[in-house]
Short mmCIF file of C-alpha atoms in Angstrom, two decimals:
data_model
loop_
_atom_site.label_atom_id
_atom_site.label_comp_id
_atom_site.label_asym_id
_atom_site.label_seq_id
_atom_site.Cartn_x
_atom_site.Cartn_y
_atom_site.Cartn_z
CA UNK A 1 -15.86 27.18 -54.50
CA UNK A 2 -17.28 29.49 -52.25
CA UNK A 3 -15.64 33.10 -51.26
CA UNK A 4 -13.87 31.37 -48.02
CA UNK A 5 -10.49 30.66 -48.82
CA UNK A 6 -9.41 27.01 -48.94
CA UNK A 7 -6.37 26.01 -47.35
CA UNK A 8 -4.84 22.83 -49.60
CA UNK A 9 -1.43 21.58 -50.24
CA UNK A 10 0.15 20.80 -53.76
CA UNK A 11 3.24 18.68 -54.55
CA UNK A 12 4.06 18.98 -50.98
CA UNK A 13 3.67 22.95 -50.15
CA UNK A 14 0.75 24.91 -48.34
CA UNK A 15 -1.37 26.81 -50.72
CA UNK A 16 -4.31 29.20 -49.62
CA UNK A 17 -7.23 29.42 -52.56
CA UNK A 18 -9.64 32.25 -52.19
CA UNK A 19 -12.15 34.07 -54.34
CA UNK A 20 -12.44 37.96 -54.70
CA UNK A 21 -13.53 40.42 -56.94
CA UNK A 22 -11.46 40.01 -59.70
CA UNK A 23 -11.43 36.14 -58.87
CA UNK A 24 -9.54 32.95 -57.87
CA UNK A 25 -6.16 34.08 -56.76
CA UNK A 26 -3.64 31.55 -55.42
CA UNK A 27 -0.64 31.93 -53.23
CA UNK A 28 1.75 29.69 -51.26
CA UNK A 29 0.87 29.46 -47.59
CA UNK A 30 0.95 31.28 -45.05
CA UNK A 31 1.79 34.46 -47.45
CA UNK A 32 3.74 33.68 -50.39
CA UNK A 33 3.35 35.42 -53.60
CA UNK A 34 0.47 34.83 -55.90
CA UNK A 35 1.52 31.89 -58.09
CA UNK A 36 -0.45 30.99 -61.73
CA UNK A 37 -4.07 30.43 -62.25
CA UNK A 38 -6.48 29.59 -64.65
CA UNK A 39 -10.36 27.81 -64.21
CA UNK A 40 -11.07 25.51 -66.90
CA UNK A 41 -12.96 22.21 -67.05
CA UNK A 42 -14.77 22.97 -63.84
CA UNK A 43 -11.06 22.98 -61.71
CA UNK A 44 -8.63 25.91 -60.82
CA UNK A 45 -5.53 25.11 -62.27
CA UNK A 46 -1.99 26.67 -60.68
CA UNK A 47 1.80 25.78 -60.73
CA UNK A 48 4.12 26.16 -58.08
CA UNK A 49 6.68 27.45 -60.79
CA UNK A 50 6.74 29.13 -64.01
CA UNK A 51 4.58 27.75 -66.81
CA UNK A 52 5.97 26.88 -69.90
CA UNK A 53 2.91 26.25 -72.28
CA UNK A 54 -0.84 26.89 -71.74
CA UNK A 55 -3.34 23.91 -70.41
CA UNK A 56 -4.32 21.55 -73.24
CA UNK A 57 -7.17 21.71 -75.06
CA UNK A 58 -10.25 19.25 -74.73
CA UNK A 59 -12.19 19.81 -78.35
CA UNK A 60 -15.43 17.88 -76.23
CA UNK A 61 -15.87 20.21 -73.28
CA UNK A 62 -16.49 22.84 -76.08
CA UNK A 63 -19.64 21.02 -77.60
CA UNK A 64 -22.54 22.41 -76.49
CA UNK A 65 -24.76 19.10 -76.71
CA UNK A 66 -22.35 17.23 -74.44
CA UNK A 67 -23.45 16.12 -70.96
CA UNK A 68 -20.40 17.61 -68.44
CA UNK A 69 -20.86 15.25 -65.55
CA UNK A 70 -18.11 15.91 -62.97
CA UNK A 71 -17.96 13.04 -60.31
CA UNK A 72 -16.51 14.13 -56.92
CA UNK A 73 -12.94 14.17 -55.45
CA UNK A 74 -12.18 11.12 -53.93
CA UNK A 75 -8.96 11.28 -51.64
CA UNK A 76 -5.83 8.24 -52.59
CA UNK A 77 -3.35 7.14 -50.09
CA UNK A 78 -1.21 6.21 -53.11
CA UNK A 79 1.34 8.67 -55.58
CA UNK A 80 -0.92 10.32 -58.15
CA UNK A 81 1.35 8.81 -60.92
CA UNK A 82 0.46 5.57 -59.86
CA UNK A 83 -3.58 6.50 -60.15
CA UNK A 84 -2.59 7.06 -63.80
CA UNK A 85 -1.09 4.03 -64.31
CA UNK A 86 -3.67 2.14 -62.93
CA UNK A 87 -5.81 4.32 -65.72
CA UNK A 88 -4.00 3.22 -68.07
CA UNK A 89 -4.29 -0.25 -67.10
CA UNK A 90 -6.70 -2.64 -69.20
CA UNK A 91 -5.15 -5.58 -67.94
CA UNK A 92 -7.10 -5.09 -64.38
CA UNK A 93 -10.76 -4.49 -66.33
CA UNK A 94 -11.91 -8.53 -65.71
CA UNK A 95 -10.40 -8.72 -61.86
CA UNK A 96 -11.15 -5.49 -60.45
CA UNK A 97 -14.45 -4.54 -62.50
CA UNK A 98 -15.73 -7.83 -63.08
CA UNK A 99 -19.19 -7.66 -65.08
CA UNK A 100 -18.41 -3.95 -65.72
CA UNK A 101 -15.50 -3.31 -67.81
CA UNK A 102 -13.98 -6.53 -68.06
CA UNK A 103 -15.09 -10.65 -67.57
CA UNK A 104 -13.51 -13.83 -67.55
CA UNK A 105 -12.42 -15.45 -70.32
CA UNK A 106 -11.81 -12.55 -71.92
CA UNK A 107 -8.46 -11.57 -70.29
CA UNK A 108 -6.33 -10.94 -72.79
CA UNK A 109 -4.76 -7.81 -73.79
CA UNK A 110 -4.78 -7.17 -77.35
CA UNK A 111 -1.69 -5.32 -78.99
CA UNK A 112 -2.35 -2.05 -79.11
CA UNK A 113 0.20 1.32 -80.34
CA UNK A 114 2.16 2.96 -77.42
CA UNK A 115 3.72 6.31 -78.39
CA UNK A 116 4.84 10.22 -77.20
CA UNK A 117 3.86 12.76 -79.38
CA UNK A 118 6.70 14.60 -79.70
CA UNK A 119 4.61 17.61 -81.77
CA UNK A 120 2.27 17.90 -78.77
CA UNK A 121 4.47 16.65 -76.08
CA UNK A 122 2.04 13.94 -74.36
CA UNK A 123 1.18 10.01 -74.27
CA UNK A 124 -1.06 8.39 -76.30
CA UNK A 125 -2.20 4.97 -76.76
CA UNK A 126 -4.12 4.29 -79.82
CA UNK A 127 -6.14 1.00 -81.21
CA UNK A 128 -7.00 -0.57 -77.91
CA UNK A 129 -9.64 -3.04 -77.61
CA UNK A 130 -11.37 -4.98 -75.30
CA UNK A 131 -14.63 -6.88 -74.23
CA UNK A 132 -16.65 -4.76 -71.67
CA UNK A 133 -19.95 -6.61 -70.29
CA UNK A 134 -21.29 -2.74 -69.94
CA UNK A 135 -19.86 -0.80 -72.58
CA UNK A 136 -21.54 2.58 -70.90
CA UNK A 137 -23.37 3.45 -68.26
CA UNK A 138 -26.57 3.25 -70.80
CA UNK A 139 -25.33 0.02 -72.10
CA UNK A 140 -26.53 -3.61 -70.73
CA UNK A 141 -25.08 -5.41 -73.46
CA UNK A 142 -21.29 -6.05 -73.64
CA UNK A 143 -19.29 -6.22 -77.25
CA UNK A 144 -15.54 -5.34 -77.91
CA UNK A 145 -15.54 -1.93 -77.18
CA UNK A 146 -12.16 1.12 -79.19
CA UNK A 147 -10.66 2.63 -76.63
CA UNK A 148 -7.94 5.36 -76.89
CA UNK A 149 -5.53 6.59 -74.34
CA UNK A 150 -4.41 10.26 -73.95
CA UNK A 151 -1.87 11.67 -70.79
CA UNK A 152 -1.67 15.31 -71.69
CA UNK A 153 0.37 16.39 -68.20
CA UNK A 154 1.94 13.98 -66.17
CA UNK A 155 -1.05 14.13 -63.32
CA UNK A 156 -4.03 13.95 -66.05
CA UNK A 157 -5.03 11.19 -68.37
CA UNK A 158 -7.88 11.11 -70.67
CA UNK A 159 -10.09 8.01 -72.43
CA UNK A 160 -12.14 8.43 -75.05
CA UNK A 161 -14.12 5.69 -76.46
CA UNK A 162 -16.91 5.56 -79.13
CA UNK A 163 -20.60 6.46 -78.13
CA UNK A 164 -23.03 3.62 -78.08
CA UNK A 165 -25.72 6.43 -78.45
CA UNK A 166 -24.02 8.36 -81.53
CA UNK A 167 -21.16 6.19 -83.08
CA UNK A 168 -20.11 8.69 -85.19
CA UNK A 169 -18.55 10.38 -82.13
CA UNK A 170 -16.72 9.38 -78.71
CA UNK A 171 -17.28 9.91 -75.57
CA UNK A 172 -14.34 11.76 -73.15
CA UNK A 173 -13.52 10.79 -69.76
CA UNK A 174 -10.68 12.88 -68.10
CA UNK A 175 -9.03 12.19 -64.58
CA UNK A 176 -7.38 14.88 -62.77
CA UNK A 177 -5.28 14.27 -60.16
CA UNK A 178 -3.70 16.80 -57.29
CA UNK A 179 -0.37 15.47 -56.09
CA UNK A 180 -0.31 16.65 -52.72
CA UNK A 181 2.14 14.67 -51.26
CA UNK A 182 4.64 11.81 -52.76
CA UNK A 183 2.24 9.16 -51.03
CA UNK A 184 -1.18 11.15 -51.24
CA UNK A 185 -3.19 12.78 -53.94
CA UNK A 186 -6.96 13.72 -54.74
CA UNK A 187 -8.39 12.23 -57.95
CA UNK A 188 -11.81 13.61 -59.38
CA UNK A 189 -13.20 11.29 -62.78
CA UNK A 190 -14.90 14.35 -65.58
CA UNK A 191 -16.98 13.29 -68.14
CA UNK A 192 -18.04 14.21 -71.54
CA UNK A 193 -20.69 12.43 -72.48
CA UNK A 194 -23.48 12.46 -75.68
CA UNK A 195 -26.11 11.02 -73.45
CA UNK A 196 -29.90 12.37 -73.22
CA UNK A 197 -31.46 9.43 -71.94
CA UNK A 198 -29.40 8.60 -68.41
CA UNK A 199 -29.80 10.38 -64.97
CA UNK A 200 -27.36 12.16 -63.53
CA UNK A 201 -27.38 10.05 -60.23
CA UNK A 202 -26.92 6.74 -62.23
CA UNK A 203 -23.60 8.69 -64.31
CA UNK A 204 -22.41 9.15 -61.23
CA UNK A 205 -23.20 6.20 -59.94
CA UNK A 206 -21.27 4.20 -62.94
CA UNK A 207 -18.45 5.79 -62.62
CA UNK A 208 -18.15 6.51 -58.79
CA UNK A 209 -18.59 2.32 -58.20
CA UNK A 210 -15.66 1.83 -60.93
CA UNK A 211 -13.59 4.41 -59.45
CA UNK A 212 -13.88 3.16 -55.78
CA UNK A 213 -13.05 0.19 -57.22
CA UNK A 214 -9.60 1.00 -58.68
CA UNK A 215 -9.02 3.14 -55.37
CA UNK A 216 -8.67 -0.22 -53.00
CA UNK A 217 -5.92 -1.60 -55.93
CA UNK A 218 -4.13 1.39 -56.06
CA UNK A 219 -3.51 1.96 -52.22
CA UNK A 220 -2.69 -1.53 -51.95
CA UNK A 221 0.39 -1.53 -54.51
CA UNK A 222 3.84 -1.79 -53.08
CA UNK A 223 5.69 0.62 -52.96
CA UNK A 224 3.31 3.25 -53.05
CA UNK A 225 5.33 5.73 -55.09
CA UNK A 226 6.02 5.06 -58.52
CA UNK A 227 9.32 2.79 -59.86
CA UNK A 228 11.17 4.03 -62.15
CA UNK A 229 13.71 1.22 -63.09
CA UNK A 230 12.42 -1.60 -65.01
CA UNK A 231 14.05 -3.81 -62.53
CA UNK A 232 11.51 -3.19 -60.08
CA UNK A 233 8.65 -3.95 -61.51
CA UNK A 234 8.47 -6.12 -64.78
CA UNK A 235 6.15 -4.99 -67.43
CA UNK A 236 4.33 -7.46 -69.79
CA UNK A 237 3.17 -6.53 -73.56
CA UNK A 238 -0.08 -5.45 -72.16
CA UNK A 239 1.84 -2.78 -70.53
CA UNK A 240 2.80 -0.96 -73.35
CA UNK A 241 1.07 2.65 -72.42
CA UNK A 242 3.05 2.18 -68.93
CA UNK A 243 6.24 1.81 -70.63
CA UNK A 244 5.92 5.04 -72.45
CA UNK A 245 4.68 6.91 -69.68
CA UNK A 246 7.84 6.00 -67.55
CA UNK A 247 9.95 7.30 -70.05
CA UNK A 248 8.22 10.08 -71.01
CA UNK A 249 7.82 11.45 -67.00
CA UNK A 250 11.91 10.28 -67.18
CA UNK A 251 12.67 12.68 -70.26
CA UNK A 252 11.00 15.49 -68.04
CA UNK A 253 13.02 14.49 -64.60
CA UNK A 254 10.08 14.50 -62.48
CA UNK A 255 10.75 12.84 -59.30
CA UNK A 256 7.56 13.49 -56.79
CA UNK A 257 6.11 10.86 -56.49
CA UNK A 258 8.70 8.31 -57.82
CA UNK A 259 11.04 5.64 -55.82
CA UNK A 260 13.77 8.14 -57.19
CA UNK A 261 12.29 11.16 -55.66
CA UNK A 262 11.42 9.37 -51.76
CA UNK A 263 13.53 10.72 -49.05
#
């Protein structure tokens, strides 16, 4: 960001950003008191309360050889829980990214572990599988690609999945999400990548066409806030990372966003 403020809203309240001296301070609009901030990962991070624990850690964004490709905020009619959801979502790979992360036949789920981490306090789902016809952007074969599932905070969710270039290692894609109101939210796709061989233009490329992609699914769901009772919406064993997630953002009482928090 530049040194003109930049007048935003987050989880419903107007917040000015600005950059000074002693740089990025935050405050509720029009002239509220400074509230929380920290830059990390290429973002400015704030709160509109008190924060209880610092921002997680991402072990790749330290690694020196990595290729940090941030992809551009694109704009959601649609809550921000429900973008990760539809993250979390392997089911949708053959439908909505046909002949890039999923095809036909090759529907099917596989089982795959669901759990919170109580110790760290997040979601993670852990030996997921599935046939990709493009299993990276500098990929043209496909092949039954590990996948692993990580939702740190309730408006951030990670992937990693293992390098084609350096299998030894994974690759780390992060979304971060800005709730800014129940029904609207700004999603930008980061990525930490071991790749010296592909452009910058076709990274962004890969992963701007996928991500458009999800974007016409997402703001088509009904409702567009997330449910919270299982009656609503009924989940199938592929939903597994879903089912955790609801119960985890449950445990915490968040409600922006949710069928339980509209009105």
């Amino acid at each position: 960001m530049g040194t003109a403020p930049v007048f935003t809203r987050l989880l419903g309240q107007d917040i000015i950003v600005s950059r000074g001296a002693d740089g990025v301070t935050v405050r509720e609009a029009p002239a509220g008191p400074p509230l929380p901030v920290r830059e990390k990962y290429g973002c400015v991070w704030t709160t509109l309360g008190t924060p209880r624990r610092d921002i997680f850690d991402i072990s790749e964004a330290l690694e020196t050889d990595r290729r940090f490709v941030p992809c551009g905020w694109v704009t959601m009619r649609a809550s921000g829980l429900r973008v990760v959801e539809n993250f979390l979502d392997m089911a949708h790979f053959p439908f909505v990214h046909a002949d890039i992360l999923g095809a036909e036949p090759n529907t099917e789920v596989p089982s795959y572990l669901s759990e919170i981490r109580r110790d760290v306090d997040e979601v993670w789902a852990t030996n997921c599988t599935f046939f990709q016809p493009r299993i990276a952007a500098t990929e043209s074969e496909g092949g039954f690609v590990q996948l692993t599932y990580r939702v740190p905070m309730p408006f951030v969710v990670m992937l990693y999945r293992v390098c084609p270039t350096a299998p030894d290692r994974l690759d780390a894609i992060a979304l971060f999400i800005q709730p800014i109101e129940e029904d609207l939210c700004r999603a930008q796709p980061v990525m930490y990548l071991v790749d010296t061989a592909s452009t910058q233009t076709s990274l962004l490329h890969f992963e701007q066409v996928i991500f458009l992609q999800d974007r016409i699914i997402v703001e088509n769901q009904r409702p567009l806030l997330l449910p919270m009772e299982p009656r609503r919406e009924i989940p199938t064993r592929a939903d597994s990372s879903s089912i955790a997630y609801r119960r985890w953002l449950k445990e915490k009482g968040l409600r922006f966003g949710t069928v339980a928090g509209a009105g």
